[in-house]
Structures are given as C-alpha cells and as structure tokens.
Amino acid sequence: MKELSTDLAKYQRWLIKNKMKAFYAPVHAEDLRDGGQYLMQAAGLGRMRPNTLVVGFKKNWRQGDMRDVETYINLFHDAFDVQYGVVVIRLKEGLDISHLQGQEELLSSQEKSPCTKDVIVKVDYSKKSETDTSIVFAPSSSERTSALPKDSKSPSSPLNLADQRLLDASTQFQKKQGKSNIDVWWLFDDGGLTLLIPYLITTKKKWKDCKIRVFIGGKINRIDHDRRAMATLLSKFRIDFSDIMVLGDINTKPKKENIAAFEEMIEPFRLHEDDKEQDIADKMKEDEPWRITDNELELYKTKTYRQIRLNELLKEHSSTANIIVMSLPVARKGAVSSALYMAWLEALSKDLPPILLVRGNHQSVLTFYS
C-alpha cells in the first residue's frame, strides 16, 4: 500500500507530462482478475466513468501457464458482465518494451528529484537489492502498450534487429500517419464502438489525412443493396468514409494449408478423449479445463474456419492499412475452452498491421442527431 501511494503521484505526473488527459487509479489485489474487477467497478465518477477495457494481446499464451490464460480471458467476461466494451490491441512486433529501458536509466530515475521526467509506465519494486530491480508492465501475464516520450533514449548498448523493430513499433502512432487507410471490419452490430473508435482516431492531427474504409459481410446477390444500406447508415452518423466493400466470400472454407497450421497450433492443447479411457479423460478435463475436447472442436468447426478465413481476407485487403479495427469474436462463458478461444484470436490476428479487436457492450454509442 505504501508503494501504491508513491506510485500514484509519479504516474499521474507521467500522464500530465505526456499531455494525456487521464487519471491514474491504482488498486491493490491478490491477483490480476480481482484487480481488474475492482477497477471496473470503482474507477471514474458519474459521466466520467470509463466504459471500455483495453488490454494487449497475450502473445505468449502458448508458452506460459494456462491458468494465466484463463485469467486473461475471464477479464473479458468480467468486463461484459459490468456492461463494459472490450478492446484487444495487437502489434506484430509485440507491445512490451520494458526490457529495452535499461537498468541504468531506472536507477538514475529513482535517484532524481520528484520533478524529473519519468520514462516508464510501471515499475515493479521487488524485494531484491536495488541493482536487481526489474521493470515490468502490468499485467505481467499479458502485453500492455507503453507510450514512450518522444525524447526518451534507447539503451546505450546496440539493439538487435528484433528489439529495434519493437522500439520503432512502440512509437509508430506518435508520428504523422500521412494519407493512408484505417480499415474497419464491421462484422457485428455491437452498439457502434467498432465504428466510433476509427472516427475518433481521424479527429486527431496525426491521423486527419487517413481515410476510413469499411468492410462488411454480405451475400453475393445483395452486394449493391448492402453497400447502399451501409452508406446510408454511415451518413446518418456523420462518419466520413472513402469506400465500402461488401465481402460475399466471407464464409468460404479457408485454404487447406491454413487449416493444417491451425490444427498444428492447437495439438498440444487437445484432450483427445476418444483415444483415452473414460475415467482418465474425465479426470484430465477436471484438472485441466482449458483443454480442447474432440466434441468441442467439431461443434465449433464453422466458427474456427471463419477466423482462419477472415485472416486470409485481412491479408488480401488490409495488409497496407495503418491500423485495422475489427469486431472481436466472443465465446459464451463456460462453453468454449480457453485454449480454443485464444487459438481463434491468434489465427484471426496473426501477421497483420496493428489491429484493434473491438466488442462494444451493445449499448449504442452513436446518435443520429447532435
């Protein structure tokens, strides 16, 4: 609790220094999920209450403890339970740049007066000696965006190629974006959050020259009708767009090699209950509820194919976009295993430009009239 109070002043200063209109509201909890629940229930005041949970994509889900993955996914369900929207951001290079900040930079920042510039978002003051202090971004079990100040220095030692790309990616949204595209893939009507976020982005000076392109699913024999209907809707909402593309082949079966790659990815997480004795399979399912059963895989085959197919279409149409904003697929709580759901998100968003997976709380955020 003592660390919490010292952090409060430090990170509020960081926000002010970087001209971010935000409040820093820390909570103390036994684990990540409890902390998330506390924040969503208590943060904000009146009309200033947040209504959206933003998290980084958990890039290391295949290597880490699957209990952490369960916690990560349960955060989404907790957000929906309290009427929040959810946004998952993924950058190909990753989001965590904590290891690039350098030990010397951290130690010197601790020794400076309270008015000096802070160059980190979150510091974990572990109970080690000062020289062993590590920098992490909360939550440590998933990736979080860090907004580096423009004048922050990279570590003195030369970076390898991967780290240099990671550092460049972390500052890409601080630069003028030029005449490029923001691609919106609106696949579900979630209250309009998937449309509102791209519109708000274009109101910022660095993004004002970007055009919004809208992609929607439709039937081949109704493409013109669907396009006109969407154009009318966007006009009513006063959202300026450059193009609307209706995809009639959105439900086509994906390529065999992509299906094979997906099956290879989920193989370590499958239960294979049909190949085991009933009691052994039941015990495994009880001990490891995140495992994918054969029955579940067959039941959700269509939804699995849809995520793989969408990734193919994203690569075909949006590979040059500055940012992609897309509807987040949602699985019913308790119906889909954690491993299968993470595999869907992985298959959908891999090897793409920066992507925001967005799901509103089904309360309208767009109005016809001012």
JSON list of C-alpha atoms in Angstrom, two decimals, residues 2 115 159 183 252 255-256 268 281 301 346:
[
{"chain": "A", "resi": 2, "resn": "LYS", "atom": "CA", "xyz": [2.95, 2.32, 0.63]},
{"chain": "A", "resi": 115, "resn": "CYS", "atom": "CA", "xyz": [10.05, 16.78, -10.70]},
{"chain": "A", "resi": 159, "resn": "LEU", "atom": "CA", "xyz": [19.94, -3.26, -30.15]},
{"chain": "A", "resi": 183, "resn": "ASP", "atom": "CA", "xyz": [-9.70, -0.28, -42.24]},
{"chain": "A", "resi": 252, "resn": "THR", "atom": "CA", "xyz": [-15.90, -19.72, -47.87]},
{"chain": "A", "resi": 255, "resn": "LYS", "atom": "CA", "xyz": [-7.15, -22.88, -47.58]},
{"chain": "A", "resi": 256, "resn": "LYS", "atom": "CA", "xyz": [-6.03, -26.38, -46.58]},
{"chain": "A", "resi": 268, "resn": "PRO", "atom": "CA", "xyz": [-0.55, -29.56, -27.63]},
{"chain": "A", "resi": 281, "resn": "ALA", "atom": "CA", "xyz": [-10.38, -38.38, -19.90]},
{"chain": "A", "resi": 301, "resn": "LYS", "atom": "CA", "xyz": [-15.67, -26.08, -36.63]},
{"chain": "A", "resi": 346, "resn": "GLU", "atom": "CA", "xyz": [-4.25, -15.96, -32.73]}
]
